[in-house]
Coordinates of C-alpha atoms in Angstrom, one line a residue:
M1 CA 160.2 -186.3 -131.0
N2 CA 159.2 -183.0 -130.3
E3 CA 158.6 -181.8 -126.7
I4 CA 155.5 -180.8 -126.6
N5 CA 153.9 -184.4 -128.3
K6 CA 155.6 -186.1 -125.5
K7 CA 153.2 -188.4 -123.2
I8 CA 153.5 -187.5 -119.5
T9 CA 152.2 -189.5 -116.8
F10 CA 151.8 -187.6 -113.6
I11 CA 151.2 -189.2 -110.2
G12 CA 149.6 -187.7 -107.1
L13 CA 146.9 -184.9 -108.0
G14 CA 146.9 -183.3 -104.6
N15 CA 146.4 -179.4 -103.8
M16 CA 150.3 -178.9 -105.7
G17 CA 150.1 -182.1 -108.2
G18 CA 146.6 -181.4 -109.6
P19 CA 147.0 -177.8 -110.9
M20 CA 150.7 -178.9 -111.9
A21 CA 149.0 -181.2 -113.9
A22 CA 146.6 -179.2 -115.3
N23 CA 149.3 -176.3 -116.5
L24 CA 151.0 -179.3 -118.6
V25 CA 148.0 -180.0 -120.3
R26 CA 147.2 -176.3 -121.2
A27 CA 151.2 -176.2 -122.5
G28 CA 150.2 -178.8 -125.2
F29 CA 151.2 -182.1 -123.5
T30 CA 149.4 -185.4 -123.0
V31 CA 149.0 -186.3 -119.6
V32 CA 147.9 -189.4 -117.9
A33 CA 146.7 -188.4 -114.3
C34 CA 146.9 -191.3 -111.7
D35 CA 145.7 -191.0 -108.1
L36 CA 144.6 -193.2 -105.0
S37 CA 141.5 -190.2 -104.8
E38 CA 138.7 -190.8 -107.2
A39 CA 137.8 -187.3 -106.8
M40 CA 141.2 -185.7 -107.9
L41 CA 140.7 -187.8 -110.7
R42 CA 137.7 -186.4 -111.6
R43 CA 139.1 -183.2 -111.4
A44 CA 142.3 -183.7 -113.2
V45 CA 140.0 -185.2 -116.3
D46 CA 138.1 -181.6 -116.1
H47 CA 141.1 -179.9 -116.6
G48 CA 142.2 -182.2 -119.6
C49 CA 144.1 -185.0 -118.4
Q50 CA 143.3 -188.9 -119.7
R51 CA 143.0 -191.0 -116.4
A52 CA 144.7 -194.3 -115.4
A53 CA 143.3 -197.1 -113.2
S54 CA 147.2 -197.7 -111.8
A55 CA 150.4 -196.2 -112.0
H56 CA 151.5 -199.1 -113.9
E57 CA 148.9 -198.7 -115.9
A58 CA 149.3 -194.9 -116.3
I59 CA 153.3 -195.3 -117.6
E60 CA 152.8 -197.1 -120.4
G61 CA 154.1 -195.5 -123.2
A62 CA 155.1 -192.8 -121.2
D63 CA 158.1 -190.7 -122.1
V64 CA 158.1 -188.7 -118.8
V65 CA 156.8 -189.7 -115.4
V66 CA 156.2 -186.7 -112.6
S67 CA 155.2 -187.7 -109.0
M68 CA 154.1 -185.5 -106.3
L69 CA 153.4 -187.6 -103.1
P70 CA 152.9 -186.7 -99.8
N71 CA 156.5 -188.4 -97.9
G72 CA 159.2 -190.5 -98.8
E73 CA 157.3 -194.1 -97.8
A74 CA 154.8 -193.7 -100.8
V75 CA 157.5 -192.6 -103.1
R76 CA 159.8 -195.4 -102.2
S77 CA 156.8 -197.7 -102.3
L78 CA 156.3 -196.5 -105.8
Y79 CA 159.5 -196.7 -107.5
L80 CA 161.1 -199.1 -105.6
G81 CA 161.0 -203.1 -104.9
A82 CA 159.8 -206.1 -107.2
R83 CA 156.8 -204.2 -107.8
G84 CA 157.9 -200.7 -108.2
L85 CA 158.0 -198.9 -111.1
L86 CA 161.4 -198.4 -111.9
Q87 CA 160.9 -202.4 -113.0
V88 CA 158.6 -201.9 -115.5
M89 CA 159.8 -198.0 -116.8
G90 CA 161.8 -198.0 -120.6
P91 CA 165.4 -197.3 -120.6
E92 CA 164.0 -193.9 -122.6
T93 CA 161.9 -192.8 -119.9
L94 CA 162.8 -189.3 -118.0
L95 CA 161.8 -189.3 -114.4
I96 CA 161.4 -185.8 -112.4
E97 CA 160.2 -186.6 -108.7
C98 CA 158.8 -183.6 -107.2
S99 CA 157.9 -184.5 -103.6
T100 CA 159.4 -183.4 -100.8
I101 CA 161.4 -186.0 -99.2
A102 CA 164.6 -187.1 -97.6
A103 CA 167.6 -186.3 -100.0
S104 CA 168.6 -190.1 -98.8
D105 CA 165.4 -190.8 -100.5
A106 CA 166.1 -189.0 -103.6
R107 CA 169.5 -190.3 -103.6
Q108 CA 168.4 -194.0 -103.5
I109 CA 165.7 -193.7 -106.0
V110 CA 168.0 -191.7 -108.4
A111 CA 170.8 -194.4 -107.9
A112 CA 167.9 -197.1 -108.6
A113 CA 167.0 -195.5 -112.1
S114 CA 170.3 -195.1 -112.9
Q115 CA 170.9 -198.9 -112.7
R116 CA 168.1 -199.6 -115.6
D117 CA 169.3 -196.2 -117.9
I118 CA 166.6 -194.4 -116.4
A119 CA 167.5 -190.8 -116.2
A120 CA 166.1 -189.0 -113.1
L121 CA 165.9 -185.8 -111.2
D122 CA 164.4 -184.8 -107.4
A123 CA 163.0 -182.0 -108.0
P124 CA 160.7 -180.5 -105.2
V125 CA 158.9 -176.9 -106.0
S126 CA 158.0 -173.8 -103.5
G127 CA 155.4 -171.4 -104.2
G128 CA 152.5 -173.1 -102.8
T129 CA 149.1 -173.7 -104.3
A130 CA 148.7 -170.3 -106.0
A131 CA 151.9 -170.9 -107.6
A132 CA 151.1 -174.0 -108.9
A133 CA 147.9 -173.0 -110.4
A134 CA 149.4 -170.0 -111.9
G135 CA 152.7 -171.9 -113.3
T136 CA 154.7 -170.1 -111.3
L137 CA 156.5 -172.5 -109.0
S138 CA 160.5 -172.5 -108.4
F139 CA 161.9 -176.0 -109.0
M140 CA 164.9 -176.8 -106.8
C141 CA 166.3 -179.7 -109.1
G142 CA 169.4 -182.4 -108.2
G143 CA 170.8 -184.7 -110.6
E144 CA 173.1 -184.6 -113.5
A145 CA 172.4 -181.7 -115.9
E146 CA 171.9 -183.6 -118.9
A147 CA 168.8 -184.8 -117.0
L148 CA 167.7 -181.2 -116.3
E149 CA 167.9 -179.7 -119.4
R150 CA 165.7 -182.8 -120.9
A151 CA 163.0 -182.2 -118.2
R152 CA 163.4 -178.0 -118.6
P153 CA 160.7 -177.9 -121.2
V154 CA 158.3 -180.2 -118.8
L155 CA 159.2 -177.9 -115.8
A156 CA 158.8 -174.5 -117.3
A157 CA 155.2 -175.2 -118.4
M158 CA 154.8 -175.6 -114.5
G159 CA 157.0 -173.1 -112.9
A160 CA 159.0 -169.9 -113.7
N161 CA 162.2 -170.5 -112.1
I162 CA 164.3 -173.7 -112.5
F163 CA 167.3 -174.3 -110.3
H164 CA 169.9 -176.9 -110.5
A165 CA 170.8 -177.4 -106.8
G166 CA 173.6 -179.6 -107.5
P167 CA 173.7 -183.6 -107.6
A168 CA 171.2 -186.1 -106.7
G169 CA 169.4 -185.2 -103.3
S170 CA 170.5 -181.4 -103.7
G171 CA 167.1 -180.4 -104.8
Q172 CA 165.7 -181.9 -101.3
V173 CA 168.3 -180.5 -99.2
A174 CA 167.6 -176.5 -100.7
K175 CA 164.0 -177.4 -100.1
I176 CA 164.4 -178.3 -96.6
C177 CA 166.0 -175.8 -96.1
N178 CA 163.8 -173.2 -97.8
N179 CA 161.4 -174.7 -95.7
M180 CA 163.0 -174.6 -92.4
L181 CA 162.7 -170.6 -93.0
L182 CA 159.5 -170.8 -94.1
A183 CA 158.2 -171.7 -91.1
I184 CA 160.1 -169.7 -89.0
H185 CA 159.3 -166.3 -90.6
M186 CA 155.5 -167.4 -90.7
I187 CA 155.6 -167.9 -86.7
G188 CA 157.7 -164.4 -86.7
T189 CA 154.8 -162.8 -89.2
A190 CA 151.8 -164.3 -87.3
E191 CA 153.5 -162.9 -83.6
A192 CA 154.2 -159.8 -84.8
L193 CA 150.6 -159.4 -86.4
Q194 CA 149.0 -160.6 -82.9
M195 CA 151.2 -158.2 -81.0
G196 CA 150.0 -155.3 -83.0
V197 CA 146.1 -156.3 -82.7
D198 CA 146.5 -156.6 -79.3
N199 CA 147.2 -153.4 -79.1
G200 CA 144.9 -151.7 -81.5
L201 CA 146.5 -151.5 -84.6
D202 CA 144.5 -153.0 -87.6
P203 CA 146.3 -156.2 -89.0
K204 CA 145.7 -154.9 -92.6
V205 CA 147.2 -151.5 -91.8
L206 CA 149.9 -153.2 -89.9
S207 CA 151.0 -155.7 -92.6
E208 CA 150.8 -152.7 -95.4
I209 CA 153.4 -151.1 -93.2
M210 CA 155.7 -154.4 -92.2
C211 CA 156.0 -155.0 -96.4
A212 CA 157.4 -151.4 -96.9
S213 CA 159.5 -151.7 -93.8
S214 CA 162.7 -154.2 -93.0
G215 CA 160.2 -157.0 -91.6
G216 CA 158.8 -157.6 -95.1
N217 CA 158.8 -161.2 -95.6
W218 CA 157.0 -163.5 -98.3
S219 CA 154.5 -164.7 -95.7
L220 CA 153.5 -161.5 -95.1
E221 CA 153.4 -160.3 -98.7
K222 CA 152.3 -163.6 -100.0
Y223 CA 150.4 -165.1 -98.0
N224 CA 149.2 -163.1 -95.3
P225 CA 148.5 -165.8 -92.0
Y226 CA 145.6 -162.8 -90.7
P227 CA 142.3 -163.6 -91.5
G228 CA 140.6 -160.9 -93.8
V229 CA 144.1 -159.1 -94.7
M230 CA 144.4 -160.6 -98.0
E231 CA 142.0 -162.1 -100.0
N232 CA 142.6 -165.8 -101.8
V233 CA 144.5 -167.3 -99.2
P234 CA 143.9 -169.5 -96.9
A235 CA 143.9 -167.5 -93.9
S236 CA 140.7 -165.6 -95.2
H237 CA 139.2 -169.2 -96.2
D238 CA 139.2 -170.6 -92.6
Y239 CA 142.8 -171.6 -93.2
E240 CA 141.1 -174.4 -95.5
G241 CA 143.2 -175.5 -98.7
G242 CA 146.9 -174.7 -99.2
F243 CA 150.1 -176.5 -97.4
S244 CA 148.5 -178.5 -94.4
V245 CA 150.1 -178.2 -90.7
A246 CA 150.7 -181.7 -91.0
L247 CA 153.0 -181.3 -93.8
M248 CA 155.0 -178.6 -92.8
L249 CA 155.8 -181.1 -89.4
K250 CA 156.7 -184.0 -92.0
D251 CA 159.3 -181.2 -93.7
L252 CA 160.5 -179.8 -90.2
G253 CA 161.2 -183.3 -89.1
L254 CA 163.4 -183.6 -92.3
A255 CA 164.9 -180.5 -91.6
M256 CA 165.9 -181.4 -87.9
D257 CA 167.0 -184.9 -89.7
T258 CA 169.1 -183.4 -92.2
A259 CA 170.6 -180.8 -89.2
A260 CA 171.6 -183.8 -87.4
G261 CA 173.2 -185.7 -90.0
S262 CA 175.7 -182.9 -90.9
A263 CA 175.9 -181.3 -87.2
S264 CA 174.5 -178.4 -88.3
S265 CA 173.1 -175.7 -85.2
T266 CA 169.2 -174.9 -86.0
P267 CA 168.1 -173.9 -82.9
L268 CA 165.1 -171.7 -84.8
G269 CA 164.5 -174.2 -86.7
A270 CA 163.9 -176.8 -83.7
L271 CA 161.9 -173.9 -82.1
A272 CA 159.7 -173.9 -85.3
K273 CA 159.0 -177.7 -84.7
N274 CA 157.9 -177.5 -81.4
L275 CA 155.7 -174.7 -82.2
Y276 CA 154.0 -176.3 -84.7
Q277 CA 153.8 -179.5 -82.7
L278 CA 151.9 -178.1 -79.9
H279 CA 149.8 -176.2 -82.6
G280 CA 149.2 -179.8 -84.5
G281 CA 148.5 -181.4 -81.1
D282 CA 145.1 -181.1 -81.5
P283 CA 144.0 -183.1 -84.7
G284 CA 141.5 -180.8 -85.9
N285 CA 144.6 -178.1 -86.9
R286 CA 146.7 -180.7 -88.9
Q287 CA 144.8 -180.5 -91.7
L288 CA 144.7 -177.1 -91.8
D289 CA 146.7 -174.3 -93.9
F290 CA 150.5 -174.0 -91.9
S291 CA 149.5 -170.2 -91.5
S292 CA 147.1 -171.6 -89.2
I293 CA 149.8 -170.8 -86.5
Q294 CA 148.4 -167.6 -86.3
N295 CA 145.8 -169.0 -83.8
L296 CA 148.2 -169.9 -81.8
F297 CA 148.8 -166.5 -80.4
R298 CA 145.1 -165.4 -80.9
R299 CA 143.5 -164.3 -77.8
P300 CA 140.2 -166.1 -77.0
A301 CA 137.3 -163.8 -77.5
G302 CA 136.6 -161.1 -74.7
N303 CA 140.4 -161.9 -73.4

């Protein structure tokens, strides 16, 4: 079958999954979309996806199944057990699991798929909502090289960088390492910007200085946490949208579990988790974008 004629089922249409599914449509694939949210389903249909009433309906006749879900529990529930999708997926189906979950969960999914002769990859992503919309995500893939080659045309429609991290679960390990570092440099960026503002500097000017100096990093250059410095990032829109504090806390929890399993020393990762836990202690902050950690360092007006 010509790659572009493949039918793709996309399950999970949130801030990341929705734009990813839309990019598959733009690339010419037939995309059947499924999500528990009616609003997200409508948005997907507006972008050219076909809607399905359930995941089981969505995978009928699918050549490729892509899922982007919030946590490991949701992924296990979707694929495993007597009613799991792996019980009804055909052996020629390719499964691409893009959620960020524990490496052990990814290995379990891939192993269960293999028992039914279904090729599967764990392929978590990096780049944020802007890259999801632009189709420039980075995919960190774990699994067999043959499965990755089958997946490559699909992944290329959604991303600019495709990495083979190693066997099943390796993509998740790479993603967890990446997001731990992301949390650390976002906190450091917010802290440095606030110190500059507290001493009378314009945060935009300070950002330009640090971007051209040794303190430059992705959070500063692409996702600036200080309001008004950069357009089209959550910080300039009351920290709405993007990657939530709750999801960052989930990923940092995975990082600490991974570190414990390998006896790795991650003191800065542990500190980052504690600071996000402190910030997320206010329920109103948990659904804000993770760059809202800036507010942990900002002084109340008049101080």
